Coordinates of N, CA and C in Angstrom, one line a residue:
M1 N 0.8 -1.2 0.0 CA 0.0 0.0 0.0 C 0.9 1.2 0.0
T2 N 0.4 2.2 -0.7 CA 1.1 3.5 -0.7 C 0.3 4.5 0.3
I3 N 0.9 4.8 1.4 CA 0.3 5.7 2.3 C 0.4 7.2 1.8
I4 N -0.6 7.9 1.8 CA -0.6 9.3 1.3 C -0.7 10.2 2.5
S5 N -1.5 9.9 3.5 CA -1.6 10.7 4.7 C -2.1 9.8 5.8
P6 N -1.9 10.1 7.0 CA -1.3 11.2 7.6 C 0.2 11.1 7.6
S7 N 0.9 12.2 7.8 CA 2.3 12.2 7.9 C 2.7 11.9 9.3
A8 N 3.9 11.4 9.5 CA 4.3 11.0 10.9 C 4.3 12.2 11.8
S9 N 4.5 13.4 11.3 CA 4.5 14.6 12.1 C 3.1 15.1 12.6
E10 N 2.1 14.6 12.0 CA 0.8 15.0 12.4 C 0.4 14.4 13.8
K11 N 0.0 15.3 14.7 CA -0.3 14.8 16.1 C -1.6 14.2 16.2
Q12 N -2.6 14.8 15.5 CA -4.0 14.3 15.6 C -4.5 13.9 14.3
S13 N -4.2 12.8 13.7 CA -4.7 12.4 12.4 C -6.1 11.9 12.6
F14 N -6.9 12.2 11.6 CA -8.3 11.8 11.6 C -8.7 11.2 10.3
C15 N -7.8 11.3 9.3 CA -8.1 10.8 7.9 C -6.9 10.4 7.2
Q16 N -6.9 9.1 6.8 CA -5.8 8.6 6.0 C -6.3 8.2 4.6
V17 N -5.6 8.8 3.6 CA -6.0 8.5 2.2 C -4.8 7.7 1.6
E18 N -5.1 6.6 1.0 CA -4.1 5.8 0.4 C -4.5 5.2 -0.9
Y19 N -3.6 4.9 -1.8 CA -3.8 4.1 -3.0 C -3.3 2.7 -2.6
D20 N -4.2 1.8 -2.7 CA -3.9 0.4 -2.4 C -3.4 -0.2 -3.7
A21 N -2.1 -0.3 -3.9 CA -1.6 -0.8 -5.2 C -1.9 -2.2 -5.5
R22 N -1.9 -3.0 -4.4 CA -2.2 -4.4 -4.5 C -3.6 -4.7 -5.0
N23 N -4.6 -3.9 -4.5 CA -6.0 -4.1 -4.9 C -6.4 -3.1 -6.0
H24 N -5.6 -2.1 -6.3 CA -5.9 -1.1 -7.3 C -7.2 -0.3 -7.0
W25 N -7.3 0.2 -5.7 CA -8.4 1.0 -5.3 C -7.9 2.1 -4.3
L26 N -8.6 3.2 -4.2 CA -8.4 4.2 -3.3 C -9.1 3.8 -2.0
R27 N -8.5 4.2 -0.9 CA -9.1 3.9 0.4 C -8.9 5.2 1.3
T28 N -10.0 5.6 1.9 CA -10.0 6.6 2.9 C -10.4 6.0 4.2
T29 N -9.6 6.1 5.3 CA -10.0 5.6 6.6 C -10.0 6.8 7.6
W30 N -11.2 6.9 8.2 CA -11.4 8.0 9.2 C -11.2 7.5 10.6
Y31 N -10.6 8.3 11.5 CA -10.2 7.9 12.8 C -10.7 8.9 13.9
G32 N -11.1 8.4 15.0 CA -11.4 9.2 16.2 C -12.6 10.1 16.0
F33 N -12.5 11.3 16.6 CA -13.6 12.3 16.5 C -13.3 13.2 15.3
V34 N -14.2 13.3 14.4 CA -14.1 14.1 13.1 C -15.2 15.1 13.1
N35 N -14.8 16.4 13.1 CA -15.8 17.4 13.0 C -15.8 17.9 11.5
P36 N -16.9 18.6 11.1 CA -17.0 19.0 9.7 C -15.8 19.9 9.3
Q37 N -15.3 20.7 10.1 CA -14.1 21.6 9.7 C -12.9 20.7 9.4
Q38 N -12.6 19.7 10.2 CA -11.5 18.8 9.9 C -11.8 18.1 8.6
A39 N -13.0 17.6 8.3 CA -13.3 17.0 7.1 C -13.0 17.9 5.9
L40 N -13.4 19.1 6.0 CA -13.2 20.1 4.9 C -11.7 20.3 4.7
Q41 N -10.9 20.4 5.8 CA -9.5 20.6 5.7 C -8.9 19.3 5.0
S42 N -9.4 18.2 5.2 CA -8.9 17.0 4.6 C -9.2 17.0 3.1
I43 N -10.3 17.5 2.7 CA -10.7 17.6 1.3 C -9.6 18.4 0.6
V44 N -9.2 19.5 1.1 CA -8.2 20.4 0.5 C -6.9 19.7 0.4
S45 N -6.5 19.0 1.5 CA -5.2 18.4 1.5 C -5.1 17.1 0.6
H46 N -6.2 16.5 0.3 CA -6.2 15.3 -0.5 C -6.8 15.4 -1.8
L47 N -7.2 16.6 -2.2 CA -8.0 16.7 -3.5 C -7.2 16.2 -4.7
D48 N -5.9 16.4 -4.8 CA -5.2 16.0 -5.9 C -5.3 14.5 -6.1
L49 N -5.1 13.8 -5.0 CA -5.1 12.3 -5.1 C -6.5 11.8 -5.4
L50 N -7.5 12.4 -4.6 CA -8.9 11.9 -4.8 C -9.5 12.2 -6.1
S51 N -9.0 13.2 -6.7 CA -9.6 13.6 -8.0 C -8.8 13.1 -9.2
S52 N -7.8 12.3 -8.9 CA -7.0 11.6 -10.0 C -7.6 10.3 -10.4
P53 N -7.6 10.0 -11.6 CA -8.2 8.7 -12.1 C -7.3 7.5 -11.8
L54 N -6.9 7.3 -10.6 CA -6.0 6.2 -10.3 C -6.8 4.8 -10.4
A55 N -8.0 4.8 -9.9 CA -8.7 3.6 -9.8 C -10.2 3.8 -9.9
P56 N -11.0 2.9 -10.5 CA -12.4 3.1 -10.6 C -13.1 2.6 -9.3
L57 N -12.4 2.2 -8.3 CA -12.9 1.7 -7.1 C -12.5 2.5 -5.9
F58 N -13.4 2.6 -4.9 CA -13.1 3.4 -3.7 C -13.7 2.8 -2.5
L59 N -12.9 2.7 -1.4 CA -13.4 2.2 -0.1 C -13.3 3.3 0.9
N60 N -14.4 3.7 1.5 CA -14.5 4.7 2.4 C -14.9 4.1 3.8
D61 N -13.9 4.1 4.7 CA -14.0 3.4 6.0 C -14.3 4.3 7.1
N62 N -15.5 4.2 7.7 CA -15.8 5.0 8.9 C -15.8 4.1 10.2
S63 N -15.3 2.9 10.1 CA -15.4 1.9 11.2 C -14.7 2.4 12.4
R64 N -13.8 3.3 12.3 CA -13.0 3.8 13.5 C -13.4 5.2 13.9
V65 N -14.5 5.7 13.4 CA -15.0 7.0 13.8 C -15.7 6.9 15.2
L66 N -15.4 7.8 16.1 CA -15.9 7.8 17.4 C -17.1 8.7 17.6
N67 N -17.3 9.6 16.7 CA -18.5 10.6 16.8 C -19.8 9.8 16.9
P68 N -20.8 10.4 17.5 CA -22.1 9.8 17.4 C -22.6 9.6 16.0
W69 N -22.2 10.6 15.1 CA -22.6 10.5 13.7 C -21.7 11.3 12.8
F70 N -21.2 10.7 11.8 CA -20.3 11.4 10.8 C -20.6 10.9 9.4
D71 N -21.1 11.8 8.6 CA -21.4 11.4 7.2 C -20.3 11.8 6.2
S72 N -19.4 10.9 6.0 CA -18.3 11.1 5.1 C -18.7 11.0 3.7
L73 N -19.9 10.6 3.4 CA -20.4 10.6 2.0 C -20.6 12.0 1.5
T74 N -21.0 12.9 2.4 CA -21.1 14.3 2.0 C -19.7 14.8 1.6
W75 N -18.7 14.4 2.3 CA -17.3 14.8 2.0 C -16.9 14.2 0.6
L76 N -17.2 13.0 0.3 CA -16.9 12.4 -1.0 C -17.6 13.1 -2.1
R77 N -18.9 13.4 -1.8 CA -19.7 14.2 -2.9 C -19.0 15.5 -3.2
Y78 N -18.6 16.2 -2.2 CA -17.9 17.5 -2.4 C -16.6 17.3 -3.2
V79 N -15.9 16.3 -2.9 CA -14.6 16.0 -3.6 C -14.9 15.9 -5.1
W80 N -15.8 15.1 -5.5 CA -16.0 14.8 -6.9 C -16.8 15.9 -7.6
E81 N -17.6 16.6 -6.9 CA -18.3 17.7 -7.5 C -17.4 19.0 -7.6
S82 N -16.3 19.0 -6.9 CA -15.3 20.1 -6.9 C -14.3 19.9 -8.0
T83 N -14.3 18.8 -8.7 CA -13.3 18.5 -9.7 C -14.0 18.1 -11.0
N84 N -13.2 18.0 -12.0 CA -13.8 17.6 -13.3 C -13.6 16.1 -13.5
T85 N -13.2 15.4 -12.5 CA -13.0 13.9 -12.5 C -14.2 13.2 -12.1
P86 N -14.7 12.3 -12.9 CA -15.9 11.5 -12.5 C -15.6 10.7 -11.3
P87 N -16.6 10.4 -10.5 CA -16.4 9.6 -9.3 C -16.2 8.2 -9.7
P88 N -15.7 7.4 -8.8 CA -15.4 6.0 -9.1 C -16.6 5.2 -9.5
S89 N -16.4 4.1 -10.2 CA -17.5 3.3 -10.6 C -18.2 2.6 -9.4
C90 N -17.4 2.2 -8.5 CA -17.9 1.5 -7.3 C -17.4 2.1 -6.0
V91 N -18.3 2.4 -5.1 CA -17.9 3.0 -3.8 C -18.4 2.1 -2.7
A92 N -17.5 1.5 -1.9 CA -17.9 0.7 -0.7 C -17.8 1.6 0.5
H93 N -18.9 1.8 1.2 CA -18.9 2.7 2.3 C -19.1 1.9 3.6
V94 N -18.1 1.8 4.4 CA -18.2 1.1 5.7 C -18.7 2.1 6.8
M95 N -19.9 1.8 7.3 CA -20.5 2.7 8.3 C -19.7 2.6 9.6
Q96 N -19.9 3.6 10.4 CA -19.3 3.5 11.8 C -20.2 2.6 12.6
P97 N -19.6 2.0 13.7 CA -20.4 1.1 14.5 C -21.6 1.8 15.0
G98 N -22.7 1.1 14.9 CA -24.0 1.6 15.5 C -24.7 2.7 14.6
A99 N -24.2 2.9 13.4 CA -24.7 4.0 12.5 C -25.9 3.4 11.6
S100 N -26.1 2.2 11.7 CA -27.2 1.6 10.8 C -28.5 2.3 11.0
A101 N -28.8 2.8 12.2 CA -30.0 3.5 12.4 C -30.1 4.9 11.6
N102 N -28.9 5.4 11.2 CA -28.9 6.7 10.5 C -28.8 6.5 9.0
V103 N -28.9 5.3 8.5 CA -28.7 5.1 7.1 C -29.7 5.9 6.3
G104 N -30.9 6.1 6.8 CA -31.9 6.9 6.1 C -31.5 8.4 5.9
D105 N -30.5 8.8 6.7 CA -30.0 10.2 6.6 C -29.0 10.4 5.6
L106 N -28.5 9.3 5.0 CA -27.4 9.4 4.0 C -28.0 9.9 2.7
D107 N -27.3 10.9 2.0 CA -27.7 11.3 0.7 C -26.9 10.5 -0.3
T108 N -27.5 9.6 -0.9 CA -26.8 8.7 -1.9 C -27.3 9.0 -3.3
S109 N -28.2 10.0 -3.5 CA -28.7 10.2 -4.9 C -27.7 10.7 -5.8
W110 N -26.7 11.4 -5.3 CA -25.6 11.9 -6.2 C -24.8 10.7 -6.8
T111 N -24.7 9.6 -6.1 CA -24.0 8.5 -6.7 C -24.7 7.9 -7.9
R112 N -26.0 7.7 -7.7 CA -26.8 7.2 -8.8 C -26.7 8.1 -10.0
N113 N -26.9 9.4 -9.8 CA -26.8 10.4 -10.9 C -25.5 10.4 -11.6
A114 N -24.4 10.1 -10.9 CA -23.1 10.1 -11.4 C -22.7 8.7 -12.0
G115 N -23.6 7.7 -11.9 CA -23.3 6.4 -12.5 C -22.4 5.6 -11.6
T116 N -22.4 5.9 -10.3 CA -21.6 5.2 -9.3 C -22.5 4.2 -8.6
D117 N -21.9 3.0 -8.4 CA -22.6 2.0 -7.6 C -22.1 2.1 -6.2
L118 N -23.0 2.5 -5.3 CA -22.6 2.7 -3.9 C -23.3 1.6 -3.0
Q119 N -22.5 0.9 -2.2 CA -23.0 -0.1 -1.3 C -22.6 0.3 0.1
L120 N -23.4 0.0 1.1 CA -23.1 0.3 2.5 C -22.8 -1.0 3.2
F121 N -21.8 -1.0 4.1 CA -21.4 -2.2 4.8 C -21.2 -1.9 6.2
E122 N -21.2 -3.0 7.0 CA -21.0 -2.9 8.4 C -19.6 -3.3 8.8
S123 N -18.9 -4.0 7.8 CA -17.5 -4.4 8.1 C -16.6 -4.1 6.9
V124 N -15.3 -3.9 7.2 CA -14.4 -3.7 6.1 C -14.2 -4.9 5.2
C125 N -14.2 -6.1 5.9 CA -14.0 -7.3 5.1 C -15.1 -7.5 4.1
E126 N -16.4 -7.2 4.4 CA -17.5 -7.3 3.5 C -17.3 -6.3 2.3
A127 N -16.9 -5.1 2.7 CA -16.7 -4.0 1.7 C -15.6 -4.4 0.7
E128 N -14.5 -5.0 1.2 CA -13.4 -5.4 0.3 C -13.8 -6.6 -0.6
E129 N -14.6 -7.5 -0.1 CA -15.1 -8.6 -0.9 C -16.0 -8.1 -2.0
W130 N -16.8 -7.1 -1.7 CA -17.7 -6.5 -2.8 C -16.8 -5.8 -3.8
L131 N -15.8 -5.0 -3.4 CA -14.9 -4.3 -4.3 C -14.2 -5.3 -5.3
H132 N -13.8 -6.5 -4.7 CA -13.2 -7.5 -5.6 C -14.2 -8.0 -6.6
T133 N -15.5 -8.1 -6.2 CA -16.5 -8.5 -7.2 C -16.6 -7.5 -8.3
C134 N -16.6 -6.2 -7.9 CA -16.7 -5.1 -8.8 C -15.5 -5.1 -9.8
Q135 N -14.3 -5.5 -9.3 CA -13.1 -5.5 -10.2 C -13.4 -6.5 -11.3
H136 N -13.9 -7.7 -10.9 CA -14.2 -8.7 -11.9 C -15.2 -8.3 -13.0
K137 N -16.2 -7.5 -12.5 CA -17.2 -7.0 -13.5 C -16.7 -6.0 -14.4
L138 N -15.7 -5.2 -13.9 CA -15.2 -4.1 -14.7 C -14.1 -4.6 -15.7
R139 N -13.6 -5.8 -15.6 CA -12.6 -6.3 -16.5 C -13.2 -6.7 -17.8

């Protein structure tokens, strides 16, 4: 894996963006307490990578978020609407523990409109398995 962020000097990292070269997908992992201002700062610092056409697959992992509720799909929508790069073909979104009650609050209409297949998961393992299935379909 190629780690893009956080750097070793960051004291309070809350978002790690990486290109997983072995699996050929982008992965964002959120950690700890994430407020909207931090998420916005993360967009700015990772926009180049996230808007590059490295891979048609994306794993967005909220399983380590400690907030009562954090909707990183809004963050992803902003990333791709802020660039001229189309969103990935497949997005696997791992919800934070206990967030299944808030699934109705997620705005996923932008993914359908963009031609993106978005699936929600409760575990990273399930999300990775689904992305491998997507890889086979895209070949």
